[in-house]
mmCIF file of C-alpha atoms in Angstrom:
data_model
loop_
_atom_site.group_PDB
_atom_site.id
_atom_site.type_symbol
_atom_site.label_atom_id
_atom_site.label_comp_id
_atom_site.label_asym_id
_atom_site.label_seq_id
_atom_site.Cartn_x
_atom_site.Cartn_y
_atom_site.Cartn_z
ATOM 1 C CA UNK A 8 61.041 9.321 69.694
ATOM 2 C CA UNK A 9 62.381 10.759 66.342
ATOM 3 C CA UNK A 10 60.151 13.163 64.378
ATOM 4 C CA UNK A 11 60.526 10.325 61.805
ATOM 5 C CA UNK A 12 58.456 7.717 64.540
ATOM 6 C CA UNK A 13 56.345 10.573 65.276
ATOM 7 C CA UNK A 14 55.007 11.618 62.183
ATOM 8 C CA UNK A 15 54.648 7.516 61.704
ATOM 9 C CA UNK A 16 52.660 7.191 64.694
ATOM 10 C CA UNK A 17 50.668 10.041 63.906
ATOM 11 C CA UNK A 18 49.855 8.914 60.215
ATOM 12 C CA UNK A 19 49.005 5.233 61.885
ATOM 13 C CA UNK A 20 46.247 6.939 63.779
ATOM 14 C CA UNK A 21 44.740 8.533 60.777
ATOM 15 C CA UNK A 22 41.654 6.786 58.932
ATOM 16 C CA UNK A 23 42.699 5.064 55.734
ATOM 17 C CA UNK A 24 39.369 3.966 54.220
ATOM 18 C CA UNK A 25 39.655 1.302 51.845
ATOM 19 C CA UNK A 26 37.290 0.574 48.580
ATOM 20 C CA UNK A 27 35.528 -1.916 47.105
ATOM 21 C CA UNK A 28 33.317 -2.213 43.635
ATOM 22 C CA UNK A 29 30.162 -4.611 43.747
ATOM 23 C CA UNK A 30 27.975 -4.163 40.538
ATOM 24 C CA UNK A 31 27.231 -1.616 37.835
ATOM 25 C CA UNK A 32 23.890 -0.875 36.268
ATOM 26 C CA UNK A 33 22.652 2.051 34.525
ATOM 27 C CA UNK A 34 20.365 4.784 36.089
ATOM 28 C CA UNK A 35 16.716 4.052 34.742
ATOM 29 C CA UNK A 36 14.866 7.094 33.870
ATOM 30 C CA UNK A 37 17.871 9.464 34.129
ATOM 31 C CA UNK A 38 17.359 12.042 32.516
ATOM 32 C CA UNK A 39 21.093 11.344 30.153
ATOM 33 C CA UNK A 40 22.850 8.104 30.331
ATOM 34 C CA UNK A 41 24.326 7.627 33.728
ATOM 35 C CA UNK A 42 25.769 4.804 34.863
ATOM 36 C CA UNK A 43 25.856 3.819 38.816
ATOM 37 C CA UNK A 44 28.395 1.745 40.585
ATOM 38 C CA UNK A 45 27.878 0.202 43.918
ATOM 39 C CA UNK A 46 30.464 0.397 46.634
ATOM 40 C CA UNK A 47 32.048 -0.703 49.852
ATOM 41 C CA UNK A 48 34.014 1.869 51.528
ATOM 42 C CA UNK A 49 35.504 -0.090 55.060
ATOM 43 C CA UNK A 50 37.721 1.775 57.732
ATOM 44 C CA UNK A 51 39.644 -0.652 59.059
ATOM 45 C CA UNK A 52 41.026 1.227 62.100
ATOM 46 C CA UNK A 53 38.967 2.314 65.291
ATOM 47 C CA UNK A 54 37.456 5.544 63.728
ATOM 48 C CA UNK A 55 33.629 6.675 63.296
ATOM 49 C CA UNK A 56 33.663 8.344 60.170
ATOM 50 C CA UNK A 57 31.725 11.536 59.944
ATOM 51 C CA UNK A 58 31.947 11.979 56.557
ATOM 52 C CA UNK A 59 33.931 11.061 53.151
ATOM 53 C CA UNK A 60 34.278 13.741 50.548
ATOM 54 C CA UNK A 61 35.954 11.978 47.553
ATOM 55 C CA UNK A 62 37.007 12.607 44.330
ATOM 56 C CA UNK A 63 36.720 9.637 42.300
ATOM 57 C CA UNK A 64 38.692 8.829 38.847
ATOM 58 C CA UNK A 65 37.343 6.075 36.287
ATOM 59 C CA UNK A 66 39.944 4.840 34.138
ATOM 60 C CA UNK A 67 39.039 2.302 31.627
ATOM 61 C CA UNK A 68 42.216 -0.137 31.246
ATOM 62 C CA UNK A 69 42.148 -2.022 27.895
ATOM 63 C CA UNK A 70 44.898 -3.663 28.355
ATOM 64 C CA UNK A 71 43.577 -6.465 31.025
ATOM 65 C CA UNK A 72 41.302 -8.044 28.618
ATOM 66 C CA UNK A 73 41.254 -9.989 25.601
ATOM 67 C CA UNK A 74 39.804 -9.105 22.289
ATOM 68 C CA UNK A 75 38.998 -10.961 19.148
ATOM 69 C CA UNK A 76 40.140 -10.715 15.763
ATOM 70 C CA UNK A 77 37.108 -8.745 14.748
ATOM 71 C CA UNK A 78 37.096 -6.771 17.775
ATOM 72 C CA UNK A 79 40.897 -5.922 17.220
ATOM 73 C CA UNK A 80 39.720 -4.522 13.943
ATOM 74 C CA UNK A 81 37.412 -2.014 15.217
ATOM 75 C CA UNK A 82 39.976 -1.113 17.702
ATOM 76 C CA UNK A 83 42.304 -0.173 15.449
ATOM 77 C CA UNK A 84 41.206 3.207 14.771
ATOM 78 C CA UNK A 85 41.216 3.793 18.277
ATOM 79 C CA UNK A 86 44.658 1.925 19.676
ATOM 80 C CA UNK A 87 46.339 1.989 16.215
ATOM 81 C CA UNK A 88 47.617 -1.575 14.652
ATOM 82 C CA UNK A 89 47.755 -4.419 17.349
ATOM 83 C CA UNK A 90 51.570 -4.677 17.568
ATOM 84 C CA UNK A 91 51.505 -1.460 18.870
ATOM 85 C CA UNK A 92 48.744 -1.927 21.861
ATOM 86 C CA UNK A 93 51.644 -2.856 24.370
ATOM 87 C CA UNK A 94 51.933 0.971 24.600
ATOM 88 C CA UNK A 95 48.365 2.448 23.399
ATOM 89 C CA UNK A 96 46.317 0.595 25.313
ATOM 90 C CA UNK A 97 47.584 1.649 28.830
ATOM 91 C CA UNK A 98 44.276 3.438 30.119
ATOM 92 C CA UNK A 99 41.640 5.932 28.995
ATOM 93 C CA UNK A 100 39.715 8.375 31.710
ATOM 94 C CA UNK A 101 36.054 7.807 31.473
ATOM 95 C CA UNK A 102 35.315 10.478 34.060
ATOM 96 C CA UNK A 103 35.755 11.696 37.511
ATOM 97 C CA UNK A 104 33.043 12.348 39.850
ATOM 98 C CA UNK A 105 32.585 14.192 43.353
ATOM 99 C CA UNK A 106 30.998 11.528 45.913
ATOM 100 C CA UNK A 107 29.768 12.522 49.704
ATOM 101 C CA UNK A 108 30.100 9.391 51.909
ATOM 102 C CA UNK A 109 27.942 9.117 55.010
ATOM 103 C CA UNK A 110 29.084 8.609 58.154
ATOM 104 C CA UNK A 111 29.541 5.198 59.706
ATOM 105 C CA UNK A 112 32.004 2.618 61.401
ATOM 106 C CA UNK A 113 33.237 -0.138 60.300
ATOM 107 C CA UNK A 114 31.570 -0.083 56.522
ATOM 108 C CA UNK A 115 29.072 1.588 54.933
ATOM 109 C CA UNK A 116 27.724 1.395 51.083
ATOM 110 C CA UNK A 117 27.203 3.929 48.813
ATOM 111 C CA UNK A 118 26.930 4.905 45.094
ATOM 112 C CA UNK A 119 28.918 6.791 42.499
ATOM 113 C CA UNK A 120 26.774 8.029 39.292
ATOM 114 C CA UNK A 121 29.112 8.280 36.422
ATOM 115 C CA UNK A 122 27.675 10.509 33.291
ATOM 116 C CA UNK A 123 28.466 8.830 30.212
ATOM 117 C CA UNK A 124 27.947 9.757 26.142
ATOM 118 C CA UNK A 125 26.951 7.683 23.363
ATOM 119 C CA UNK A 126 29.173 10.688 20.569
ATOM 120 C CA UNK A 127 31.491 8.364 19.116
ATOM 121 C CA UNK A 128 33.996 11.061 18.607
ATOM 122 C CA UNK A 129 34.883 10.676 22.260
ATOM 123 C CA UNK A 130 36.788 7.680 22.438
ATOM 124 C CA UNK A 131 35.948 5.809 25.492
ATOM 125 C CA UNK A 132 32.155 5.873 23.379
ATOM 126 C CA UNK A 133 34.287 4.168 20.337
ATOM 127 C CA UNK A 134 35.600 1.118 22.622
ATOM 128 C CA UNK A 135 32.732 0.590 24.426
ATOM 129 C CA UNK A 136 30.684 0.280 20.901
ATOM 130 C CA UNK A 137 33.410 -1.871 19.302
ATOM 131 C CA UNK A 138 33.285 -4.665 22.146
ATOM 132 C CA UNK A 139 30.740 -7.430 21.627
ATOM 133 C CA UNK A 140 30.538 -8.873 24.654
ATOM 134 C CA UNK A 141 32.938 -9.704 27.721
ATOM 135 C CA UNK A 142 33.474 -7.091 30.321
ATOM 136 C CA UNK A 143 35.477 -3.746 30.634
ATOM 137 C CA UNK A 144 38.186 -3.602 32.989
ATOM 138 C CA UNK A 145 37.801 -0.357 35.371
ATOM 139 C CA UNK A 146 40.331 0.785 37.986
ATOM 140 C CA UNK A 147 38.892 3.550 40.146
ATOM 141 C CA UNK A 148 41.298 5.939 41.763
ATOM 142 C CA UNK A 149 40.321 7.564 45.104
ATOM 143 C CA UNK A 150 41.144 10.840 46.780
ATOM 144 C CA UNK A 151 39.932 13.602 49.143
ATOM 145 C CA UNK A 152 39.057 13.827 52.422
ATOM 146 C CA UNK A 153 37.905 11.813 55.878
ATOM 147 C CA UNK A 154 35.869 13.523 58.465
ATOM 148 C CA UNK A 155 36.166 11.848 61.960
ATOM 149 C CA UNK A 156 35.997 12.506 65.697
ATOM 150 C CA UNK A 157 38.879 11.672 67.397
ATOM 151 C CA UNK A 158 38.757 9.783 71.166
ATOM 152 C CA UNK A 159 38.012 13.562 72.836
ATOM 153 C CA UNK A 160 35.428 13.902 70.287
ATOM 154 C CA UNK A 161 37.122 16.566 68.271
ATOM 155 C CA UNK A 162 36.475 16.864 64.349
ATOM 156 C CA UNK A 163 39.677 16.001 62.845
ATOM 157 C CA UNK A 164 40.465 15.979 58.877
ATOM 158 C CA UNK A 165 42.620 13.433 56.978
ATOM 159 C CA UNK A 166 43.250 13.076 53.404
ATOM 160 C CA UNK A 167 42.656 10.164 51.566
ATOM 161 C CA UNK A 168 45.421 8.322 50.702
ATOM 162 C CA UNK A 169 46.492 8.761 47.369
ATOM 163 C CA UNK A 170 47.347 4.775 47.209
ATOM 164 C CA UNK A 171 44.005 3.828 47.438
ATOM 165 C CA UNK A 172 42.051 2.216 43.824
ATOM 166 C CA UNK A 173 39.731 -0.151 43.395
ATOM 167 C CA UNK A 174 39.113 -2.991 39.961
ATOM 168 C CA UNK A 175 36.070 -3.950 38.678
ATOM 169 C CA UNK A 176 35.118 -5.655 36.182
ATOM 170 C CA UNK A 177 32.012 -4.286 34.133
ATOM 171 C CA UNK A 178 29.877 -6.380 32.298
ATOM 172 C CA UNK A 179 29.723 -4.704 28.514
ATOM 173 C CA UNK A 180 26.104 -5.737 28.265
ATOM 174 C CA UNK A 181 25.395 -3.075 31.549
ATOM 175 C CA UNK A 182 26.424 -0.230 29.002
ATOM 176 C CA UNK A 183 24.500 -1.444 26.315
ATOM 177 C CA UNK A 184 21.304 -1.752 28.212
ATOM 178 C CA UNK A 185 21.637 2.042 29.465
ATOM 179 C CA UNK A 186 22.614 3.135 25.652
ATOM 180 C CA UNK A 187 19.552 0.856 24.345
ATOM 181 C CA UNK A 188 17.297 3.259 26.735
ATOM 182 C CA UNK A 189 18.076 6.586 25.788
ATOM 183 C CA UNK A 190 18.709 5.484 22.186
ATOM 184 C CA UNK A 191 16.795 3.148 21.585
ATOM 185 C CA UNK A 192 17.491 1.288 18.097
ATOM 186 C CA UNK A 193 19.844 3.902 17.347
ATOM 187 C CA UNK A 194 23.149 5.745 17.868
ATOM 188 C CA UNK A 195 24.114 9.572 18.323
ATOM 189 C CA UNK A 196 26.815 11.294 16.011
ATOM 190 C CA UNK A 197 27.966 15.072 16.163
ATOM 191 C CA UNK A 198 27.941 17.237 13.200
ATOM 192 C CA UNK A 199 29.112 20.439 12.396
ATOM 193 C CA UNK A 200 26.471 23.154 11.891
ATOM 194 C CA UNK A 201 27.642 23.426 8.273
ATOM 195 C CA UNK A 202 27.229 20.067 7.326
ATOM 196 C CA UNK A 203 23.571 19.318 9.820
ATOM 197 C CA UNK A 204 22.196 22.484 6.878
ATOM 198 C CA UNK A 205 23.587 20.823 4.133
ATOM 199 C CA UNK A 206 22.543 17.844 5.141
ATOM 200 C CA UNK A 207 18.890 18.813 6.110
ATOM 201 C CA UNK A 208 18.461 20.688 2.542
ATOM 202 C CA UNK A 209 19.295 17.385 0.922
ATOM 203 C CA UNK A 210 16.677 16.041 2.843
ATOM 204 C CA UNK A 211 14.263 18.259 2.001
ATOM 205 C CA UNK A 212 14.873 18.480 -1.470
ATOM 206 C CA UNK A 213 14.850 14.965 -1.799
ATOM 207 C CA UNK A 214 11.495 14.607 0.146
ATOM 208 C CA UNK A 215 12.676 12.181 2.515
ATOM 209 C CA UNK A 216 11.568 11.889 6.279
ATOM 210 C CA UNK A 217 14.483 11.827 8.457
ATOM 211 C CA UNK A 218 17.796 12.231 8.686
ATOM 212 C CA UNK A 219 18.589 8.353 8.416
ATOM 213 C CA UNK A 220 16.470 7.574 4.991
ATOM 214 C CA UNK A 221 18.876 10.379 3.938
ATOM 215 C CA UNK A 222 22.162 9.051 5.469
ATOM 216 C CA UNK A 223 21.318 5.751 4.049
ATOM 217 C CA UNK A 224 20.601 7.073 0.488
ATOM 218 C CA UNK A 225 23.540 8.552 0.403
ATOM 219 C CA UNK A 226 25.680 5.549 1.422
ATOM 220 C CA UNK A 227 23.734 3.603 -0.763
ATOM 221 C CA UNK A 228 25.050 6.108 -3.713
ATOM 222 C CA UNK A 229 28.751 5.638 -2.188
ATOM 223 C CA UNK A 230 27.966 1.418 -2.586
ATOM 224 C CA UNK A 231 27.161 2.279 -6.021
ATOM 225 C CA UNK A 232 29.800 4.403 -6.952
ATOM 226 C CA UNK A 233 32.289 1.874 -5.918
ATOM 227 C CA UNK A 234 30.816 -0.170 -8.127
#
């Protein structure tokens, strides 16, 4: 046998788990937005599985969907004009978590928890608020490492292989429920420190409650202006 069959046979013999998405929901009473997606992981060779200790990338892909014309207009400050999406909208990393996998043969389920952010300056934030409905194509890339006894019962180690992803399909309306509970009728913006003191001194000086009655007072100046 050449070390070319060898190495074959020997990579044959490994565990390759394989994934699979189910559903999405958010986490309720998390303590920051967090969304949680079920999954499948299956071995489809004759291994038990002590353990899967996996690295998992979420890449949103905006190019497998559709978007209206008023959707394509809030995407534009995101993907740039629409004649050029063939090449901006190839894929934007929402995050990448560490996930342990218990042991098991055959299947097993388990859960990844994905920490998300409703600051619009981060631009997987300024898609997800510019879709009105549909779902977000995901693809979740998978690496690490397989625990598992071989026939002797010795604790072997295999990596993941770097071939295996995952799509799913998440329904928009998932992400605005977990947005609508830790922000409820409301958003989140980042200021500067500069600009929260100026701010807040207009506010003061102008009696007025809250940061929004002073937000909208001055846009309603801006509307005037323009006028």
């Amino acid at each position: 046998m050449s070390f070319g069959e060898q190495t074959a046979t020997v990579q044959a013999a490994m565990p390759a788990p394989r994934f699979e998405i189910t559903h999405a929901a958010h986490l309720a009473f998390a303590a920051s937005p967090t969304m949680v997606f079920q999954a499948i992981a299956t071995e489809p060779g004759d291994h038990d599985i002590q353990s899967l200790a996996l690295s998992v990338q979420v890449m949103i892909e905006p190019a497998k969907r559709g978007y209206d014309p008023d959707t394509r207009g809030r995407l534009v400050e995101l993907f740039g004009p629409p004649a050029r999406w063939a090449a901006s909208t190839q894929g934007l990393q929402w995050g990448q978590v560490a996930v342990t996998v218990r042991g098991f043969r055959d299947s097993t389920t388990f859960a990844i928890e994905l920490p998300c952010t409703y600051d619009l300056e981060v631009a997987t934030a300024k898609y997800f608020h510019a879709l009105s409905d549909g779902e977000v194509p995901l693809g979740f890339h998978f690496s690490g490492q397989v625990f598992y006894r071989e026939g002797g019962g010795r604790l072997q180690v295999a990596p993941v292989p770097w071939s295996r992803t995952a799509q799913f399909r998440m329904p928009i309306a998932a992400w605005r429920a977990m947005i609508a509970e830790h922000y409820p009728g409301g958003g989140w913006i980042r200021l500067a420190d500069d600009t929260l003191c100026t701010l807040n001194e207009r506010r003061a000086a102008r009696g007025l409650p809250t940061f929004d009655a002073c937000v909208k007072e001055l846009l309603s100046q801006e509307a005037g202006d323009a006028r």
